[in-house]
Coordinates of C-alpha atoms in Angstrom, one line a residue:
A1 CA 0.0 0.0 0.0
I2 CA 2.9 2.4 0.8
L3 CA 4.4 1.6 -2.5
V4 CA 1.2 2.3 -4.3
Q5 CA 0.7 5.6 -2.4
E6 CA 4.2 6.7 -3.2
A7 CA 3.7 5.9 -6.8
V8 CA 0.5 7.9 -6.9
C9 CA 2.2 10.9 -5.3
H10 CA 5.1 10.6 -7.7
S11 CA 2.7 10.5 -10.7
R12 CA 0.9 13.6 -9.5
S13 CA 4.1 15.6 -8.9
H14 CA 5.7 14.3 -12.1
P15 CA 3.0 13.7 -14.7
S16 CA 5.5 12.8 -17.3
A17 CA 6.8 9.9 -15.3
S18 CA 3.4 8.5 -14.3
R19 CA 3.2 6.0 -17.2
P20 CA 6.7 4.4 -16.7
A21 CA 5.9 4.0 -12.9
A22 CA 2.6 2.3 -13.6
L23 CA 4.4 -0.1 -16.0
E24 CA 7.0 -0.8 -13.2
M25 CA 4.3 -1.7 -10.7
S26 CA 2.6 -4.1 -13.1
V27 CA 5.8 -6.2 -13.3
I28 CA 5.8 -7.2 -9.5
D29 CA 5.0 -11.1 -9.2
L30 CA 2.8 -12.0 -6.2
N31 CA 2.9 -15.8 -6.8
P32 CA 5.5 -16.6 -4.1
F33 CA 3.3 -14.9 -1.5
N34 CA 0.3 -16.9 -2.6
V35 CA 2.2 -20.2 -2.3
V36 CA 3.3 -19.3 1.2
L37 CA -0.2 -18.3 2.2
A38 CA -1.7 -21.6 0.8
R39 CA 0.9 -23.7 2.8
L40 CA 0.0 -21.9 6.0
E41 CA -3.7 -22.5 5.5
G42 CA -3.0 -26.2 4.9
V43 CA -1.0 -26.5 8.1
A44 CA -3.8 -24.8 10.0
D45 CA -6.4 -27.3 8.6
R46 CA -4.3 -30.3 9.5
L47 CA -3.8 -29.0 13.1
E48 CA -7.6 -28.6 13.4
K49 CA -8.2 -32.1 12.1
G50 CA -5.6 -33.6 14.4
L51 CA -7.2 -32.0 17.5
A52 CA -10.6 -33.3 16.4
G53 CA -9.3 -36.8 15.8
A54 CA -7.6 -36.9 19.2
A55 CA -10.8 -36.0 21.0
A56 CA -12.9 -38.6 19.0
P57 CA -11.5 -41.8 20.7
G58 CA -13.0 -40.8 24.1
A59 CA -15.8 -42.9 25.7
G60 CA -19.4 -42.1 24.9
G61 CA -20.0 -38.6 23.5
A62 CA -17.1 -36.9 25.3
G63 CA -15.2 -36.4 22.0
A64 CA -18.2 -34.9 20.3
A65 CA -18.8 -32.6 23.2
S66 CA -15.2 -31.3 23.2
A67 CA -15.3 -30.8 19.4
S68 CA -18.5 -28.8 19.6
S69 CA -17.0 -26.6 22.3
G70 CA -14.0 -25.7 20.2
G71 CA -11.9 -28.9 20.1
S72 CA -9.0 -27.2 21.9
A73 CA -8.6 -29.9 24.6
P74 CA -9.7 -33.6 25.1
A75 CA -12.4 -34.5 27.6
P76 CA -11.3 -35.1 31.2
A77 CA -12.5 -38.7 31.1
A78 CA -10.3 -39.5 28.2
A79 CA -7.3 -37.9 29.9
E80 CA -7.6 -40.3 32.8
E81 CA -7.5 -43.4 30.6
P82 CA -4.2 -45.1 29.8
A83 CA -2.5 -44.6 26.5
I84 CA -3.0 -48.2 25.4
A85 CA -6.8 -47.7 25.6
L86 CA -6.7 -44.5 23.5
S87 CA -4.4 -46.3 21.0
F88 CA -7.0 -49.1 20.8
D89 CA -9.7 -46.5 20.2
A90 CA -7.7 -45.2 17.2
F91 CA -7.2 -48.8 15.9
T92 CA -10.9 -49.7 16.1
S93 CA -11.9 -46.3 14.6
E94 CA -9.7 -47.1 11.6
K95 CA -10.4 -50.8 11.1
L96 CA -14.0 -51.5 12.2
P97 CA -15.9 -49.2 9.7
A98 CA -15.0 -51.5 6.8
L99 CA -16.4 -54.5 8.7
Q100 CA -19.6 -52.7 9.7
Q101 CA -20.1 -51.4 6.2
A102 CA -19.6 -55.0 4.7
V103 CA -22.2 -56.5 7.1
K104 CA -24.6 -53.7 6.4
E105 CA -24.4 -54.3 2.6
L106 CA -24.8 -58.0 3.2
G107 CA -27.9 -57.5 5.2
V108 CA -28.2 -61.1 6.6
P109 CA -29.5 -61.2 10.2
D110 CA -27.3 -64.2 11.2
V111 CA -24.1 -62.5 10.0
T112 CA -25.2 -59.2 11.5
E113 CA -25.7 -60.8 14.9
A114 CA -22.4 -62.6 14.8
T115 CA -20.6 -59.4 13.9
E116 CA -22.3 -57.5 16.7
M117 CA -21.0 -60.2 19.1
F118 CA -17.5 -59.8 17.8
V119 CA -17.7 -56.0 18.2
S120 CA -19.1 -56.4 21.7
G121 CA -16.1 -58.6 22.5
L122 CA -13.7 -55.8 21.4
G123 CA -15.6 -53.5 23.7
M124 CA -14.9 -55.8 26.6
L125 CA -11.3 -55.9 25.5
R126 CA -11.1 -52.1 25.7
Q127 CA -12.6 -52.2 29.3
V128 CA -9.7 -54.5 30.3
L129 CA -7.2 -52.1 28.6
V130 CA -8.7 -49.3 30.6
A131 CA -8.3 -51.3 33.8
T132 CA -4.6 -51.8 33.3
G133 CA -4.0 -48.2 34.4
K134 CA -6.2 -48.5 37.5
C135 CA -5.6 -51.8 39.1
R136 CA -2.9 -54.4 39.7
K137 CA -2.3 -57.5 37.5
P138 CA -4.9 -60.2 38.4
K139 CA -3.7 -63.6 39.6
D140 CA -4.1 -66.6 37.3
S141 CA -6.8 -68.0 39.6
D142 CA -8.8 -64.7 39.2
W143 CA -9.1 -64.7 35.4
P144 CA -12.0 -67.2 35.1
K145 CA -14.1 -64.9 37.4
L146 CA -13.0 -61.7 35.8
L147 CA -13.6 -62.9 32.3
G148 CA -17.0 -64.5 33.0
S149 CA -18.8 -62.2 30.7
V150 CA -16.4 -62.9 27.9
M151 CA -16.8 -66.7 28.4
E152 CA -20.6 -66.3 28.3
L153 CA -20.5 -64.2 25.1
G154 CA -18.2 -66.8 23.5
A155 CA -20.5 -69.7 24.6
K156 CA -23.5 -67.8 23.2
A157 CA -21.7 -67.2 19.9
Q158 CA -20.7 -70.9 19.6
K159 CA -24.2 -72.1 20.5
A160 CA -25.6 -69.9 17.7
C161 CA -23.6 -71.8 15.1
D162 CA -26.1 -74.2 13.5
N163 CA -24.5 -76.5 10.9
R164 CA -27.8 -76.7 9.1
S165 CA -27.8 -73.0 8.4
E166 CA -26.5 -71.5 5.2
Y167 CA -24.4 -69.1 7.2
F168 CA -22.9 -71.6 9.6
Q169 CA -19.3 -70.8 8.4
H170 CA -19.9 -67.0 8.9
R171 CA -21.0 -67.5 12.5
K172 CA -18.2 -69.9 13.2
A173 CA -15.6 -67.5 11.8
A174 CA -16.9 -64.7 14.0
A175 CA -17.1 -67.0 17.0
E176 CA -13.5 -68.1 16.6
A177 CA -12.4 -64.5 16.1
L178 CA -14.0 -63.6 19.4
N179 CA -11.2 -65.5 21.2
V180 CA -8.9 -62.5 20.6
V181 CA -10.3 -61.0 23.8
T182 CA -8.4 -63.5 25.9
L183 CA -5.1 -62.1 24.8
V184 CA -5.1 -60.1 28.0
T185 CA -4.1 -63.4 29.8
S186 CA -1.2 -64.2 27.5
S187 CA 2.4 -63.2 27.9
S188 CA 2.8 -63.3 24.1
T189 CA -0.1 -61.5 22.6
T190 CA 1.0 -61.7 19.0
S191 CA 1.3 -65.5 19.2
H192 CA -2.2 -65.7 20.7
V193 CA -3.8 -63.5 18.0
Q194 CA -1.9 -65.5 15.3
N195 CA -3.4 -68.8 16.7
V196 CA -6.9 -67.2 16.6
L197 CA -6.3 -66.0 13.1
E198 CA -5.3 -69.5 11.9
T199 CA -8.3 -71.1 13.5
M200 CA -10.8 -68.6 12.1
D201 CA -9.1 -68.6 8.7
F202 CA -10.4 -72.1 8.0
H203 CA -14.0 -71.0 8.2
A204 CA -13.3 -67.6 6.5
T205 CA -11.9 -69.5 3.6
K206 CA -15.1 -71.6 3.4
V207 CA -17.1 -68.4 3.1
M208 CA -14.9 -67.1 0.3
Q209 CA -15.2 -70.4 -1.6
K210 CA -18.8 -69.6 -2.2
K211 CA -17.6 -66.8 -4.5
E212 CA -20.4 -64.4 -3.4
P213 CA -19.0 -60.8 -3.6
L214 CA -20.8 -59.5 -0.5
Q215 CA -20.0 -62.5 1.6
T216 CA -16.3 -62.4 0.4
S217 CA -16.1 -58.8 1.3
W218 CA -17.4 -59.5 4.8
S219 CA -15.0 -62.4 5.3
K220 CA -12.0 -60.3 4.2
A221 CA -12.9 -57.4 6.4
L222 CA -13.2 -59.7 9.5
K223 CA -9.9 -61.3 8.7
A224 CA -8.3 -57.9 8.2
V225 CA -9.4 -56.7 11.7
V226 CA -7.9 -59.8 13.4
K227 CA -4.7 -59.6 11.3
D228 CA -4.2 -55.9 12.0
L229 CA -4.9 -56.5 15.7
K230 CA -1.9 -58.8 15.7
D231 CA 0.3 -55.9 14.3
W232 CA -1.2 -53.6 16.9
C233 CA -0.3 -56.0 19.7
G234 CA 3.2 -56.2 18.4
E235 CA 3.5 -52.4 18.8
Q236 CA 1.6 -51.9 22.1
C237 CA 1.8 -55.0 24.2
K238 CA 4.0 -57.6 22.6
L239 CA 5.1 -59.2 25.9
G240 CA 1.7 -58.9 27.6
L241 CA -0.2 -56.1 29.2
I242 CA 1.5 -53.8 31.8
W243 CA -0.7 -53.2 34.9
S244 CA -0.5 -50.5 37.5
A245 CA 1.7 -51.7 40.4
Q246 CA 0.1 -49.2 42.8
G247 CA -3.5 -49.8 41.6
E248 CA -6.4 -51.2 43.4
D249 CA -7.3 -54.9 43.8
P250 CA -8.4 -56.3 40.4
V251 CA -11.2 -58.4 41.9
D252 CA -12.7 -55.3 43.6
Y253 CA -12.2 -53.2 40.5
F254 CA -14.0 -55.6 38.1
A255 CA -16.7 -56.2 40.7
A256 CA -17.4 -52.4 40.5
H257 CA -16.9 -52.3 36.7
P258 CA -18.0 -55.6 35.3
L259 CA -17.2 -56.3 31.7
G260 CA -20.0 -55.6 29.3
A261 CA -22.0 -53.5 31.8
A262 CA -20.8 -50.1 30.6
A263 CA -20.6 -48.7 27.1
A264 CA -16.8 -48.1 27.4
A265 CA -15.9 -49.5 24.1
A266 CA -15.2 -47.2 21.3
P267 CA -15.9 -49.8 18.6
A268 CA -19.7 -49.3 18.9
A269 CA -19.3 -45.5 18.4
A270 CA -19.3 -43.9 15.0
P271 CA -15.6 -43.4 14.2
A272 CA -14.1 -40.2 13.0
P273 CA -12.9 -40.2 9.4
A274 CA -9.4 -41.5 9.2
A275 CA -6.7 -39.7 7.3
K276 CA -5.6 -41.5 4.2
G277 CA -2.1 -43.0 4.0
K278 CA -0.1 -45.9 5.4
G279 CA 0.5 -44.3 8.8
R280 CA -1.1 -45.6 12.0
G281 CA -2.7 -42.3 12.9
T282 CA -1.7 -39.6 15.4
P283 CA -0.9 -40.6 18.9
P284 CA -3.2 -39.6 21.8
P285 CA -2.5 -36.2 23.3
P286 CA -0.7 -36.0 26.7
P287 CA -2.9 -35.5 29.8
K288 CA -3.6 -31.9 30.8
G289 CA -0.9 -30.6 33.1
G290 CA 1.6 -33.3 32.1
F291 CA 2.2 -36.8 33.4
T292 CA 2.1 -37.5 37.1
P293 CA 5.6 -38.3 38.5
P294 CA 6.0 -41.8 40.0
P295 CA 6.0 -42.1 43.8
P296 CA 9.3 -41.8 45.7
E297 CA 9.4 -45.5 46.4
V298 CA 9.4 -46.3 42.7
L299 CA 12.1 -43.8 42.0
A300 CA 14.2 -45.3 44.8
K301 CA 13.9 -48.7 43.2
I302 CA 14.8 -47.3 39.7
R303 CA 17.9 -45.6 41.1
G304 CA 19.0 -48.7 42.9
D305 CA 18.6 -47.6 46.5
A306 CA 15.9 -47.8 49.2
G307 CA 14.8 -44.7 51.0
G308 CA 17.4 -42.6 49.2
S309 CA 20.5 -44.2 50.8
A310 CA 23.4 -45.2 48.7
G311 CA 24.4 -48.1 50.9
T312 CA 24.7 -51.7 49.7
Q313 CA 22.1 -53.0 52.2
G314 CA 19.2 -51.3 50.4
A315 CA 20.4 -52.2 46.9
V316 CA 18.0 -53.9 44.6
G317 CA 18.0 -55.2 41.0
M318 CA 21.4 -55.1 39.1
T319 CA 22.9 -53.0 41.9
A320 CA 22.6 -55.9 44.3
V321 CA 24.0 -58.3 41.7
F322 CA 27.2 -56.1 41.3
N323 CA 27.5 -55.7 45.0
E324 CA 27.5 -59.4 45.5
I325 CA 30.1 -59.9 42.8
G326 CA 32.3 -57.2 44.4
N327 CA 32.0 -58.8 47.9
F328 CA 32.7 -62.4 46.6
S329 CA 35.7 -64.0 48.3
T330 CA 37.8 -66.7 46.7
G331 CA 39.4 -67.7 50.0
M332 CA 37.4 -70.8 50.4
L333 CA 38.2 -72.2 47.0
K334 CA 40.7 -75.0 46.7
K335 CA 44.0 -73.9 45.1
V336 CA 45.4 -75.7 42.1
T337 CA 49.0 -76.5 42.7
P338 CA 51.5 -76.8 39.7
E339 CA 51.8 -80.6 40.0
M340 CA 48.0 -80.9 39.7
K341 CA 48.0 -79.2 36.3
T342 CA 47.7 -81.4 33.2
K343 CA 50.6 -79.7 31.4
N344 CA 53.0 -80.6 34.2
Q345 CA 52.1 -84.3 34.3
P346 CA 54.9 -86.7 33.2
K347 CA 54.4 -87.8 29.6
D348 CA 56.0 -91.2 29.9
V349 CA 53.4 -92.5 32.3
P350 CA 50.8 -94.5 30.4
G351 CA 47.2 -93.8 31.1
T352 CA 45.0 -96.3 32.8
V353 CA 42.6 -97.8 30.2
P354 CA 40.0 -100.2 31.5
A355 CA 40.0 -103.6 29.8
A356 CA 36.3 -104.0 29.9
P357 CA 35.6 -102.0 26.7
K358 CA 38.1 -104.1 24.8
A359 CA 36.3 -107.3 25.7
K360 CA 33.0 -105.7 24.8
A361 CA 34.4 -104.7 21.4
A362 CA 35.7 -108.2 20.7
G363 CA 32.3 -109.7 21.3
A364 CA 30.5 -107.1 19.1
K365 CA 30.6 -109.4 16.1
H366 CA 28.3 -111.8 17.9
A367 CA 25.8 -109.0 18.7
G368 CA 22.2 -110.3 18.5
R369 CA 23.2 -114.0 18.4
G370 CA 24.6 -116.5 20.9
P371 CA 24.2 -117.1 24.6
R372 CA 22.5 -114.5 26.8
G373 CA 22.3 -116.3 30.0
P374 CA 22.9 -119.7 31.7
P375 CA 22.4 -122.8 29.6
I376 CA 18.9 -124.4 29.7
K377 CA 17.7 -127.8 28.7
E378 CA 14.2 -128.6 30.0
L379 CA 10.6 -129.4 29.1
Q380 CA 8.3 -126.5 29.7
K381 CA 4.5 -126.7 30.0
E382 CA 4.6 -130.4 29.1
L383 CA 5.0 -129.4 25.4
N384 CA 8.1 -127.4 24.6
W385 CA 11.7 -128.6 24.9
M386 CA 13.8 -125.5 25.5
I387 CA 17.5 -125.7 24.4
E388 CA 19.0 -122.3 25.2
N389 CA 22.4 -120.5 25.7
H390 CA 24.7 -123.4 24.9
D391 CA 28.1 -122.5 23.7
G392 CA 30.8 -124.9 22.5
V393 CA 28.9 -128.1 23.3
P394 CA 29.6 -130.6 20.5
D395 CA 27.7 -133.6 21.9
L396 CA 24.4 -132.3 23.0
V397 CA 21.8 -135.1 22.9
L398 CA 18.0 -135.0 23.3
E399 CA 16.5 -138.5 23.9
E400 CA 13.4 -137.7 25.9
A401 CA 11.5 -135.9 23.2
E402 CA 8.2 -137.3 22.0
K403 CA 6.1 -136.8 18.8
Q404 CA 3.9 -134.2 20.4
H405 CA 6.8 -132.0 21.5
L406 CA 8.2 -128.9 20.0
V407 CA 12.0 -128.5 20.2
C408 CA 13.2 -124.8 20.5
V409 CA 16.9 -124.2 20.0
I410 CA 17.5 -120.6 21.0
N411 CA 20.7 -118.4 21.3
C412 CA 23.3 -121.2 21.0
R413 CA 26.7 -121.0 19.4
N414 CA 29.3 -123.6 18.2
S415 CA 27.2 -126.5 19.3
T416 CA 25.8 -129.8 17.9
L417 CA 22.4 -131.1 18.9
Q418 CA 21.2 -134.6 18.1
I419 CA 17.5 -135.4 18.4
K420 CA 17.0 -139.2 18.5
S421 CA 13.2 -139.4 18.4
K422 CA 10.3 -138.2 16.2
V423 CA 9.1 -134.7 17.1
K424 CA 6.3 -132.4 16.0
S425 CA 8.5 -129.5 14.9
I426 CA 11.9 -127.9 15.3
S427 CA 12.6 -124.1 15.7
I428 CA 16.1 -122.7 15.5
D429 CA 16.3 -119.0 16.5
G430 CA 19.2 -116.6 17.0
C431 CA 21.9 -119.3 16.7
E432 CA 25.4 -119.2 15.2
R433 CA 27.4 -122.2 13.8
V434 CA 24.9 -124.7 15.2
N435 CA 24.3 -128.2 13.8
V436 CA 21.0 -130.0 14.3
I437 CA 20.6 -133.7 13.5
C438 CA 17.0 -134.9 13.6
Q439 CA 14.8 -137.9 12.8
D440 CA 11.3 -137.6 11.5
V441 CA 9.6 -134.2 11.9
I442 CA 5.8 -134.1 11.5
S443 CA 5.3 -130.4 10.8
A444 CA 8.3 -128.3 9.8
V445 CA 11.9 -127.2 10.6
E446 CA 12.2 -123.4 11.0
L447 CA 15.4 -121.3 11.0
V448 CA 15.1 -117.6 12.0
N449 CA 17.9 -115.1 12.3
C450 CA 20.7 -117.7 12.2
E451 CA 24.3 -117.6 11.0
R452 CA 26.2 -120.5 9.5
C453 CA 23.8 -123.3 10.6
Q454 CA 23.3 -126.8 9.3
V455 CA 20.3 -129.2 9.5
Q456 CA 20.6 -132.9 8.7
T457 CA 17.5 -135.1 8.6
L458 CA 17.7 -138.9 8.9
G459 CA 14.0 -139.4 8.4
K460 CA 11.2 -137.6 6.7
V461 CA 10.6 -133.9 6.9
N462 CA 7.7 -132.2 4.9
S463 CA 8.7 -128.5 5.1
F464 CA 11.6 -126.1 5.8
A465 CA 11.2 -122.4 6.5
I466 CA 14.3 -120.1 6.4
D467 CA 13.9 -116.4 7.3
K468 CA 16.6 -113.8 7.7
C469 CA 19.5 -116.3 7.7
N470 CA 22.9 -116.4 6.2
G471 CA 24.8 -119.5 5.2
V472 CA 22.3 -122.3 5.8
N473 CA 22.9 -125.9 4.6
L474 CA 20.2 -128.6 4.5
F475 CA 21.1 -132.3 4.2
L476 CA 18.2 -134.4 3.0
P477 CA 17.9 -138.2 2.7
K478 CA 15.8 -140.0 0.0
E479 CA 12.7 -139.8 2.3
S480 CA 12.7 -136.0 2.4
L481 CA 13.4 -135.2 -1.3
A482 CA 9.7 -134.0 -1.7
A483 CA 10.1 -131.5 1.1
E484 CA 9.0 -127.9 0.5
I485 CA 11.6 -125.2 1.2
V486 CA 10.4 -121.6 1.8
T487 CA 13.0 -118.8 2.0
S488 CA 12.8 -115.0 2.7
K489 CA 15.5 -112.4 3.2
S490 CA 18.2 -115.0 3.3
C491 CA 21.4 -115.7 1.3
E492 CA 24.1 -118.4 0.8
M493 CA 21.7 -121.3 1.1
N494 CA 22.4 -124.8 -0.2
V495 CA 20.6 -128.1 -0.1
T496 CA 22.5 -131.4 -0.3
I497 CA 20.8 -134.6 -1.6
P498 CA 22.0 -138.1 -2.5
D499 CA 23.4 -138.7 -6.0
E500 CA 21.3 -141.5 -7.6
A501 CA 23.7 -141.9 -10.5
G502 CA 26.8 -142.1 -8.3
G503 CA 27.9 -144.6 -5.8
E504 CA 26.9 -145.0 -2.2
G505 CA 27.6 -141.9 -0.2
D506 CA 27.9 -139.6 -3.2
T507 CA 25.9 -136.4 -2.9
I508 CA 24.9 -133.4 -4.9
E509 CA 24.9 -129.8 -3.5
I510 CA 22.3 -127.5 -5.1
P511 CA 22.2 -123.7 -4.3
I512 CA 18.8 -122.3 -3.3
P513 CA 18.0 -119.3 -5.6
E514 CA 18.4 -115.8 -4.3
Q515 CA 17.9 -113.9 -7.6
F516 CA 14.7 -113.7 -9.5
V517 CA 13.4 -112.0 -12.7
S518 CA 9.9 -110.5 -12.8
R519 CA 8.0 -109.4 -15.9
L520 CA 4.6 -107.9 -16.5
A521 CA 2.5 -110.4 -18.3
G522 CA -0.9 -109.4 -19.6
G523 CA -2.2 -106.2 -17.9
K524 CA -1.9 -106.3 -14.1
K525 CA -0.2 -109.7 -13.7
L526 CA 3.4 -110.2 -12.8
Q527 CA 5.4 -113.2 -13.9
T528 CA 8.5 -114.1 -11.8
E529 CA 11.1 -116.7 -12.7
V530 CA 14.4 -117.8 -11.2
S531 CA 17.4 -116.1 -12.7
S532 CA 19.3 -117.8 -15.4
L533 CA 22.3 -118.1 -13.0
Y534 CA 20.6 -121.1 -11.4
T535 CA 19.1 -122.8 -14.5
S536 CA 22.2 -123.0 -16.7

């Protein structure tokens, strides 16, 4: 204005110069001033929105009242609540509108009721968060009583899940999501919410598989709330809730403020419009007048002394630990003399090595076979002859056996057994280098888990069974040439029979096949033949 006035005066005093001066004034650029003014107006708008958003998370209509009165300060009730409750209000104000809009568009009474139960559960969770700043941490035995309303709500939600209903999966997903409220009892809140998310995700996926757009939107919105709640827990209470050490008794507090009795939950209130962007919103404002300093006792514990004294008797925490370390005396410890040190020991003195391990290693090759106790030769239960744990007996004879008896040769080594009578069957198990000479056998001769064993029959045997053996030889007379030999998982087996074309005493040794060739023959049939190694 001064410049314009001077220009006018100059033009009146100097008419000839009035036109150049006017041209000079028209050249001035005001765009930089307009840009600065626009930026200042934008800053003022954001400050006003921030104050309105900080007042909105308050309980009931306190936020609206403060906004209508000017929005300069939050309501007194909100200032008394802990910061974690205000942060939870900001979370629900940002995340719940999408879920509430999705259930409104879906318009199904069952889904609406299930969603309302979930939102009510979040309201109870907020009441517990408010209680953390007013009472002490409850004992583990107190939780069932304090969370009685939560348990009743959960039972009601589960009972409403009717598997005959078309919206069974919707109700089930919301009922499982309701379990996030019990994160207040966990020392790892993120893990608790993750477990709830995995449980409800099964039912949420079933809903999305229907490929109904509105139902899919509701399912995704519910899942997003639980998933974002996990991130919120990681920022606010990852290792569990922090309670007021100087607060009142939790049982008395929750008796006066039962869960679900008061409308303390911000999720049910209409949320303020959230600012766009990837940020997590503005933090709650500090209480009016600043934070209350901790009591002197707490300050004394933090500083490491009790009652303000610097003595070691009142030290607590790490101060006490370092004081104990400083006062530790090594006078009672046994001193290590030079001759006790390993480096000073004479090197020419051999160490004492026990001989027991060597004996054990020498017998390792017999592991699983051979004697395991005192030798036994007895008739048990009037039926079984037990020949056990004989080692190095070349002339073992069994004459008392009868045709109804079963002869069991178990865990023997380097021995020869001669059975001089007809028996029902013979079983050889876990033996090594054992020879068995028998007469007639009614049923069969069995060899199981044996090494280098031989069986010679002087009479008639109908069947032999060899299982998991190595190096078995069978000697058959003319009476047993029709015997059946069944083998499995065995190797190095031979059968010796008399040579009819030769002289008396001549024998022929025939290997028992171990290699076979299998071919597909006509569809699903398999044809197996002995390898040509045994037929040539």
